[in-house]
Amino acid sequence: MASSNSHRNGGVGYTSSITSNGTKVITDRQQQQQLFSSLNSINPKSSTTSSSSLKPKSSLRRSSTGSIAGSATAKDESRGVRGRVRVAVRLRPRNAEEAVADADMPDCVELQPELKRLKLRRNNWDSDTFEFDEVLTEFASQKRVYEVVAKPVVEGVLDGYNGTVMAYGQTGTGKTYTLARLGEEDKSARGIMVRALEDILAEISPETDSVSISYLQLYMETIQDLLQPTNDRISIIEDPKTGDVSLPGATLVEIKDQKTFVDLLSLGEAHRFAANTKLNTESSRSHAILMVNVKRSIKGKDSALSVENGNASHAAKILKPPIVRRGKLVIVDLAGSERIDKSGSEGHTLEEAKSINLSLSALGKCINALAENSPHVPVRDSKLTRLLRDSFGGTARTSLIVTIGPSPQHRGETASTIMFGQRAMKVENMLKIKEEFDYKSLSRRLDIQLDKLIAENERQQKTFQDEIQRIASEAQKRIAEVESNCAGALEVNTCMCVEECIRYSKRRQNEKFLVSHLDVFCCWDHVLSNLNSHLIKICFLSTEINEFKKLLQNETLLRRAAEEEISGLRNEVAQWKRLEAAKSSEILKLHKLLEDESQEKAKLEEEIAALQSQLLQLSYEADETRRNLDKGEMAKLSGDLDSLLPQSNHQSSRDFADGASMAKLFEQVGLQKILSLLEADDADVRIHAVKVVANLAAEESNQERIVEAGGLTSLLMLLRSSDDETIQRVAAGAIANLAMSETNQELIVSQGGLELLSTTAANANDPQTLRMVAGAIANLCGNDKLQMKLRGEGGIKALLGMVRCRHPDVLAQVARGIANFAKCESRAFTQGTKMGRSLLIEDGALPWIVQNANNEASPIRRHIELALCHLAQHEVNAKDMITARALWELVRISRDCSRDDIRNLAHKTLTHSPAFQVELRRLRIDYG
Ligand code: ADP
Ligand code: MG
């Protein structure tokens, strides 16, 4: 029966583990769907009443329950809402090549879209099961892929959230097919980029809103503008306050219609192709990034920033800035996830290969850190992770599509793609609306208002002046008229009176002169009354003039008030402008600061790169030196082993570089940094690092610092975890060097080093590795305190086991270990702390000791002779030694050994031991 391993993911909504019992899983799925439906029903955007200032359009139907992205409620808009990264997996159909090559084999995966599960075949009878937010089979249409993967993200962007859609997978699995197909011949084939822009353009209002795009390529940590390919040194700017990331150097094109967008996209593709041809790279190694900025104006009362005050004064209303929402959609077509061959088979140097992988591996590390809730997320390690800082663990709504192929031949890559998707499902974002006051537009509005007021005021002034002039000239005219009328009338009347008088006096001259005098007076009365009425008229006119004057004064007052109001408004505008200027200068300052910092960082990065290359160079030199030494000085070094000193620096003269350059490296790079490289991902770096550490450990003056910095622990870990023969050899050599001091010997044993060395001794075949391991154990054998442990933890057995390798260097180290051990035992006997038979004899060392006591290699022979003498000094061992025919060897040593001290020791032993004396007599050997 097929067994099935289930993997749980930590995502929202998956409340039950998957068991082999299908019913339970289906019940949970139904619950989950209910949860999704309820989430969507409280989404304010799922109804048609849009909160923006636009009239709602019906063309973009809001996504329904089937979508994989969560949604935020209106209440949460200002303070953010949790939103997990949603992950869909898409299987590409078999292509023609696979149809032939894999004809007899089943696909490496089996999809269960209705259960949202994917089974990855381990072999014919076993598979692993994984759950995703959506499982898209090879039959899934581009439309469905857009609707479940990208549409909810696009809707979020229209509502003022940032959004990310990203495709991850091996080259050739359909990332570009999914994201970037233009579908010009076949509309149904349109990819996510084209469909997203269609939805955005259909939803926005051209009078108040705007959409602009940038299209970029990231290759070897360099960002190139795909809309302006000569622009290939674009830098990333981060707002220190908000953390928003922008690329001020990138071309930003405003999009008014779909055709412009499609044209730009195909232009970008052409530039990408040309750039990659020029750099001799494949597009599968670069990341393509489309950024769509959507800016929408909204009415204050619908906004998260609005103040709930209906009675705000008119002035406050005028001065209240409009509100804009800026959603940014980022669509990322990642480089192929397959590992680039480190040997540089694509024609890259090692450095290039590292740089090509940098962004993708940094992304993987960030996602791991976020998935594990690690306190440090290495966002700043690469440009890609800096660009996507809002997408993972930020405020954006993020949807990831992982693409896989069916071929069993790529099972490994497919498995790692699936695991990437599974980890990404654990990443939580905190969705936040991007809304702000539009001060610029307020300033523009006030400017227009001010212009209007000034024009109105000027118009009023002009009318007023005209009116005054008209009134004044009319008054003048009327005064002149009245004056001329009066003068005329006076003249006429006077003439008439004079004539009348003359006529009258003539007529009455003679007879009624006296009487007629009275009549003349009457006549004068009449003239005077006439004159009076004219004077009244004149008075009336002058009051009218006075009234006009008053009117004029009033108008002047009004004008002054209007002028004061204008100057008040002018002041306000000036204040706004000052405020704006202060802000822009602050922004400029911050930009400058950022630039300085990024320059500083670039400098530091260069320094690090230089130091790393120095490190590589030094370890290369170390290799060279070792090779030379191996070739030329082998014989000399073997000779050196003759020395009986147990703590000679054999390893330091082999394997590694000269001390001067090491000391230089030590100072320049720093011990901590070198030790950290022992855990590097790159095996080459690890090898170089362990060689450098071994070199340093060969100097006695460095040993204490290495151990204090945790170097011993790292070396033991490396020996435990690595299968690499070089690493094992060099690490064992370094441990052997550190094992020269008594304190370190105890540390090694307390950290399980003895067991580790024994395991390595049993498994290794390389004579040089065995020599290092035997050397390390031999050093431990010289420590009085470790005797019992060495025996108990199999150290002696391990030492003896290594004689299977007949290399004289290995045998010499084994012999030295045995001699050290025997010497310690002998001391313990003398001090009375040991009573019983030698542990060496108990562990069966005696036959090998006797067999090699006269070995032709002098280092082996000397050590064994010494060991025999130590063993023979104690009567408890005598019987075993006689049985093993060690007596003959002792006799030989006491006669032939070229070293006086050993010869004398053997002689003394033979003459003092009663058991030996008895045996010698029995054999009739005359020994006195
Ligand atoms: P990637 O970008 O991951 O390297 P591509 O998108 O270039 O992969 O796809 C590789 C090939 O597979 C292309 O020829 C593409 O047309 C085809 N292909 C990918 N996905 C599908 C699919 N879902 N249906 C049909 N053909 C596909
Ligand atoms: Mg591609």
PDB file of C-alpha atoms in Angstrom, residues 458-627:
ATOM      1  CA  GLU A 458      -9.027  94.690 -10.209  1.00  0.00           C
ATOM      2  CA  ARG A 459     -12.287  94.470 -12.132  1.00  0.00           C
ATOM      3  CA  GLN A 460     -14.215  96.007  -9.217  1.00  0.00           C
ATOM      4  CA  GLN A 461     -11.679  98.797  -8.846  1.00  0.00           C
ATOM      5  CA  LYS A 462     -11.976  99.628 -12.504  1.00  0.00           C
ATOM      6  CA  THR A 463     -15.778  99.727 -12.386  1.00  0.00           C
ATOM      7  CA  PHE A 464     -15.615 101.863  -9.278  1.00  0.00           C
ATOM      8  CA  GLN A 465     -13.224 104.400 -10.838  1.00  0.00           C
ATOM      9  CA  ASP A 466     -15.349 104.568 -13.968  1.00  0.00           C
ATOM     10  CA  GLU A 467     -18.435 105.177 -11.855  1.00  0.00           C
ATOM     11  CA  ILE A 468     -16.788 107.984  -9.894  1.00  0.00           C
ATOM     12  CA  GLN A 469     -15.610 109.608 -13.060  1.00  0.00           C
ATOM     13  CA  ARG A 470     -19.029 109.312 -14.598  1.00  0.00           C
ATOM     14  CA  ILE A 471     -20.676 110.854 -11.511  1.00  0.00           C
ATOM     15  CA  ALA A 472     -18.121 113.652 -11.290  1.00  0.00           C
ATOM     16  CA  SER A 473     -18.440 114.603 -14.927  1.00  0.00           C
ATOM     17  CA  GLU A 474     -22.218 114.468 -14.695  1.00  0.00           C
ATOM     18  CA  ALA A 475     -22.134 116.706 -11.643  1.00  0.00           C
ATOM     19  CA  GLN A 476     -19.847 119.145 -13.424  1.00  0.00           C
ATOM     20  CA  LYS A 477     -22.109 119.130 -16.397  1.00  0.00           C
ATOM     21  CA  ARG A 478     -25.177 119.766 -14.246  1.00  0.00           C
ATOM     22  CA  ILE A 479     -23.467 122.573 -12.287  1.00  0.00           C
ATOM     23  CA  ALA A 480     -22.380 124.260 -15.489  1.00  0.00           C
ATOM     24  CA  GLU A 481     -25.863 123.809 -16.895  1.00  0.00           C
ATOM     25  CA  VAL A 482     -27.462 125.310 -13.779  1.00  0.00           C
ATOM     26  CA  GLU A 483     -24.960 128.127 -13.682  1.00  0.00           C
ATOM     27  CA  SER A 484     -25.501 128.988 -17.292  1.00  0.00           C
ATOM     28  CA  ASN A 485     -29.285 128.694 -16.795  1.00  0.00           C
ATOM     29  CA  CYS A 486     -29.153 131.036 -13.811  1.00  0.00           C
ATOM     30  CA  ALA A 487     -26.910 133.532 -15.509  1.00  0.00           C
ATOM     31  CA  GLY A 488     -29.146 133.510 -18.613  1.00  0.00           C
ATOM     32  CA  ALA A 489     -32.299 133.870 -16.587  1.00  0.00           C
ATOM     33  CA  LEU A 490     -30.787 136.663 -14.505  1.00  0.00           C
ATOM     34  CA  GLU A 491     -29.647 138.474 -17.586  1.00  0.00           C
ATOM     35  CA  VAL A 492     -32.942 138.042 -19.373  1.00  0.00           C
ATOM     36  CA  ASN A 493     -34.846 139.141 -16.275  1.00  0.00           C
ATOM     37  CA  THR A 494     -32.561 142.078 -15.704  1.00  0.00           C
ATOM     38  CA  CYS A 495     -32.930 143.185 -19.308  1.00  0.00           C
ATOM     39  CA  MET A 496     -36.633 142.637 -19.136  1.00  0.00           C
ATOM     40  CA  CYS A 497     -36.809 144.670 -15.935  1.00  0.00           C
ATOM     41  CA  VAL A 498     -34.673 147.420 -17.350  1.00  0.00           C
ATOM     42  CA  GLU A 499     -36.753 147.528 -20.497  1.00  0.00           C
ATOM     43  CA  GLU A 500     -39.939 147.475 -18.469  1.00  0.00           C
ATOM     44  CA  CYS A 501     -38.635 150.223 -16.266  1.00  0.00           C
ATOM     45  CA  ILE A 502     -37.694 152.340 -19.200  1.00  0.00           C
ATOM     46  CA  ARG A 503     -40.996 151.672 -20.887  1.00  0.00           C
ATOM     47  CA  TYR A 504     -42.862 152.277 -17.692  1.00  0.00           C
ATOM     48  CA  SER A 505     -40.997 155.387 -16.819  1.00  0.00           C
ATOM     49  CA  LYS A 506     -41.462 156.643 -20.296  1.00  0.00           C
ATOM     50  CA  ARG A 507     -45.213 155.953 -20.163  1.00  0.00           C
ATOM     51  CA  ARG A 508     -45.809 157.387 -16.724  1.00  0.00           C
ATOM     52  CA  GLN A 509     -43.046 159.860 -16.785  1.00  0.00           C
ATOM     53  CA  ASN A 510     -45.228 162.722 -16.841  1.00  0.00           C
ATOM     54  CA  GLU A 511     -48.316 162.036 -14.951  1.00  0.00           C
ATOM     55  CA  LYS A 512     -47.882 159.297 -12.481  1.00  0.00           C
ATOM     56  CA  PHE A 513     -44.263 159.477 -11.756  1.00  0.00           C
ATOM     57  CA  LEU A 514     -44.675 158.978  -8.047  1.00  0.00           C
ATOM     58  CA  VAL A 515     -47.272 156.195  -8.378  1.00  0.00           C
ATOM     59  CA  SER A 516     -45.217 154.324 -10.902  1.00  0.00           C
ATOM     60  CA  HIS A 517     -42.359 154.164  -8.404  1.00  0.00           C
ATOM     61  CA  LEU A 518     -44.408 151.627  -6.408  1.00  0.00           C
ATOM     62  CA  ASP A 519     -44.945 149.398  -9.488  1.00  0.00           C
ATOM     63  CA  VAL A 520     -41.257 149.324 -10.188  1.00  0.00           C
ATOM     64  CA  PHE A 521     -40.747 147.888  -6.712  1.00  0.00           C
ATOM     65  CA  CYS A 522     -43.371 145.243  -7.369  1.00  0.00           C
ATOM     66  CA  CYS A 523     -41.602 144.260 -10.472  1.00  0.00           C
ATOM     67  CA  TRP A 524     -38.292 143.967  -8.617  1.00  0.00           C
ATOM     68  CA  ASP A 525     -40.062 141.636  -6.139  1.00  0.00           C
ATOM     69  CA  HIS A 526     -41.008 139.314  -8.884  1.00  0.00           C
ATOM     70  CA  VAL A 527     -37.442 139.240 -10.246  1.00  0.00           C
ATOM     71  CA  LEU A 528     -36.112 138.496  -6.783  1.00  0.00           C
ATOM     72  CA  SER A 529     -38.501 135.603  -6.230  1.00  0.00           C
ATOM     73  CA  ASN A 530     -37.431 134.189  -9.581  1.00  0.00           C
ATOM     74  CA  LEU A 531     -33.849 134.447  -8.482  1.00  0.00           C
ATOM     75  CA  ASN A 532     -34.711 132.676  -5.192  1.00  0.00           C
ATOM     76  CA  SER A 533     -36.208 129.664  -6.891  1.00  0.00           C
ATOM     77  CA  HIS A 534     -33.036 129.303  -8.988  1.00  0.00           C
ATOM     78  CA  LEU A 535     -30.939 129.471  -5.843  1.00  0.00           C
ATOM     79  CA  ILE A 536     -32.991 126.653  -4.231  1.00  0.00           C
ATOM     80  CA  LYS A 537     -32.376 124.530  -7.288  1.00  0.00           C
ATOM     81  CA  ILE A 538     -28.642 125.144  -6.922  1.00  0.00           C
ATOM     82  CA  CYS A 539     -28.780 124.121  -3.248  1.00  0.00           C
ATOM     83  CA  PHE A 540     -30.579 120.924  -4.135  1.00  0.00           C
ATOM     84  CA  LEU A 541     -27.859 120.072  -6.661  1.00  0.00           C
ATOM     85  CA  SER A 542     -25.130 120.608  -4.083  1.00  0.00           C
ATOM     86  CA  THR A 543     -26.811 118.152  -1.603  1.00  0.00           C
ATOM     87  CA  GLU A 544     -26.897 115.630  -4.419  1.00  0.00           C
ATOM     88  CA  ILE A 545     -23.173 116.177  -4.918  1.00  0.00           C
ATOM     89  CA  ASN A 546     -22.644 115.644  -1.174  1.00  0.00           C
ATOM     90  CA  GLU A 547     -24.487 112.341  -1.337  1.00  0.00           C
ATOM     91  CA  PHE A 548     -22.287 111.264  -4.222  1.00  0.00           C
ATOM     92  CA  LYS A 549     -19.267 112.158  -2.146  1.00  0.00           C
ATOM     93  CA  LYS A 550     -20.533 109.965   0.731  1.00  0.00           C
ATOM     94  CA  LEU A 551     -21.076 107.106  -1.674  1.00  0.00           C
ATOM     95  CA  LEU A 552     -17.559 107.601  -2.907  1.00  0.00           C
ATOM     96  CA  GLN A 553     -16.203 107.406   0.646  1.00  0.00           C
ATOM     97  CA  ASN A 554     -18.116 104.171   1.316  1.00  0.00           C
ATOM     98  CA  GLU A 555     -16.759 102.607  -1.837  1.00  0.00           C
ATOM     99  CA  THR A 556     -13.203 103.601  -0.840  1.00  0.00           C
ATOM    100  CA  LEU A 557     -13.695 101.906   2.561  1.00  0.00           C
ATOM    101  CA  LEU A 558     -14.982  98.762   0.910  1.00  0.00           C
ATOM    102  CA  ARG A 559     -12.028  98.726  -1.424  1.00  0.00           C
ATOM    103  CA  ARG A 560      -9.612  99.001   1.480  1.00  0.00           C
ATOM    104  CA  ALA A 561     -11.254  96.018   3.212  1.00  0.00           C
ATOM    105  CA  ALA A 562     -10.987  93.949   0.028  1.00  0.00           C
ATOM    106  CA  GLU A 563      -7.308  94.890  -0.280  1.00  0.00           C
ATOM    107  CA  GLU A 564      -6.682  93.804   3.319  1.00  0.00           C
ATOM    108  CA  GLU A 565      -8.372  90.456   2.679  1.00  0.00           C
ATOM    109  CA  ILE A 566      -6.192  89.960  -0.399  1.00  0.00           C
ATOM    110  CA  SER A 567      -3.011  90.696   1.506  1.00  0.00           C
ATOM    111  CA  GLY A 568      -4.139  88.202   4.224  1.00  0.00           C
ATOM    112  CA  LEU A 569      -4.578  85.511   1.586  1.00  0.00           C
ATOM    113  CA  ARG A 570      -1.238  86.421   0.064  1.00  0.00           C
ATOM    114  CA  ASN A 571       0.433  85.926   3.435  1.00  0.00           C
ATOM    115  CA  GLU A 572      -1.211  82.542   3.833  1.00  0.00           C
ATOM    116  CA  VAL A 573      -0.045  81.445   0.387  1.00  0.00           C
ATOM    117  CA  ALA A 574       3.458  82.649   1.171  1.00  0.00           C
ATOM    118  CA  GLN A 575       3.344  80.646   4.399  1.00  0.00           C
ATOM    119  CA  TRP A 576       2.248  77.480   2.525  1.00  0.00           C
ATOM    120  CA  LYS A 577       5.022  78.035   0.017  1.00  0.00           C
ATOM    121  CA  ARG A 578       7.591  78.478   2.777  1.00  0.00           C
ATOM    122  CA  LEU A 579       6.345  75.267   4.409  1.00  0.00           C
ATOM    123  CA  GLU A 580       6.640  73.445   1.121  1.00  0.00           C
ATOM    124  CA  ALA A 581      10.125  74.815   0.478  1.00  0.00           C
ATOM    125  CA  ALA A 582      11.231  73.729   3.970  1.00  0.00           C
ATOM    126  CA  LYS A 583       9.886  70.255   3.299  1.00  0.00           C
ATOM    127  CA  SER A 584      11.599  69.978  -0.059  1.00  0.00           C
ATOM    128  CA  SER A 585      14.916  71.133   1.413  1.00  0.00           C
ATOM    129  CA  GLU A 586      14.528  68.527   4.155  1.00  0.00           C
ATOM    130  CA  ILE A 587      13.828  65.874   1.511  1.00  0.00           C
ATOM    131  CA  LEU A 588      16.901  67.004  -0.425  1.00  0.00           C
ATOM    132  CA  LYS A 589      19.003  66.763   2.723  1.00  0.00           C
ATOM    133  CA  LEU A 590      17.742  63.262   3.405  1.00  0.00           C
ATOM    134  CA  HIS A 591      18.470  62.227  -0.182  1.00  0.00           C
ATOM    135  CA  LYS A 592      21.992  63.533   0.189  1.00  0.00           C
ATOM    136  CA  LEU A 593      22.397  61.645   3.470  1.00  0.00           C
ATOM    137  CA  LEU A 594      21.175  58.476   1.816  1.00  0.00           C
ATOM    138  CA  GLU A 595      23.505  58.897  -1.109  1.00  0.00           C
ATOM    139  CA  ASP A 596      26.441  59.365   1.267  1.00  0.00           C
ATOM    140  CA  GLU A 597      25.423  56.283   3.160  1.00  0.00           C
ATOM    141  CA  SER A 598      25.065  54.147   0.075  1.00  0.00           C
ATOM    142  CA  GLN A 599      28.469  55.348  -1.117  1.00  0.00           C
ATOM    143  CA  GLU A 600      29.908  54.440   2.263  1.00  0.00           C
ATOM    144  CA  LYS A 601      28.246  51.058   2.035  1.00  0.00           C
ATOM    145  CA  ALA A 602      29.572  50.458  -1.469  1.00  0.00           C
ATOM    146  CA  LYS A 603      33.047  51.312  -0.196  1.00  0.00           C
ATOM    147  CA  LEU A 604      32.715  48.876   2.686  1.00  0.00           C
ATOM    148  CA  GLU A 605      31.411  46.195   0.339  1.00  0.00           C
ATOM    149  CA  GLU A 606      34.406  46.736  -1.901  1.00  0.00           C
ATOM    150  CA  GLU A 607      36.681  46.401   1.098  1.00  0.00           C
ATOM    151  CA  ILE A 608      34.985  43.175   2.136  1.00  0.00           C
ATOM    152  CA  ALA A 609      35.288  41.825  -1.406  1.00  0.00           C
ATOM    153  CA  ALA A 610      38.986  42.750  -1.446  1.00  0.00           C
ATOM    154  CA  LEU A 611      39.549  41.051   1.885  1.00  0.00           C
ATOM    155  CA  GLN A 612      37.704  37.960   0.756  1.00  0.00           C
ATOM    156  CA  SER A 613      39.751  37.760  -2.388  1.00  0.00           C
ATOM    157  CA  GLN A 614      42.884  38.212  -0.253  1.00  0.00           C
ATOM    158  CA  LEU A 615      41.705  35.338   1.875  1.00  0.00           C
ATOM    159  CA  LEU A 616      41.148  33.185  -1.180  1.00  0.00           C
ATOM    160  CA  GLN A 617      44.560  34.213  -2.544  1.00  0.00           C
ATOM    161  CA  LEU A 618      46.267  33.296   0.712  1.00  0.00           C
ATOM    162  CA  SER A 619      44.606  29.934   0.941  1.00  0.00           C
ATOM    163  CA  TYR A 620      45.513  29.371  -2.709  1.00  0.00           C
ATOM    164  CA  GLU A 621      49.113  30.155  -1.775  1.00  0.00           C
ATOM    165  CA  ALA A 622      48.750  27.776   1.140  1.00  0.00           C
ATOM    166  CA  ASP A 623      47.675  25.049  -1.252  1.00  0.00           C
ATOM    167  CA  GLU A 624      50.635  25.789  -3.477  1.00  0.00           C
ATOM    168  CA  THR A 625      53.041  25.660  -0.567  1.00  0.00           C
ATOM    169  CA  ARG A 626      51.572  22.385   0.556  1.00  0.00           C
ATOM    170  CA  ARG A 627      51.897  20.902  -2.899  1.00  0.00           C
TER     171      ARG A 627
END
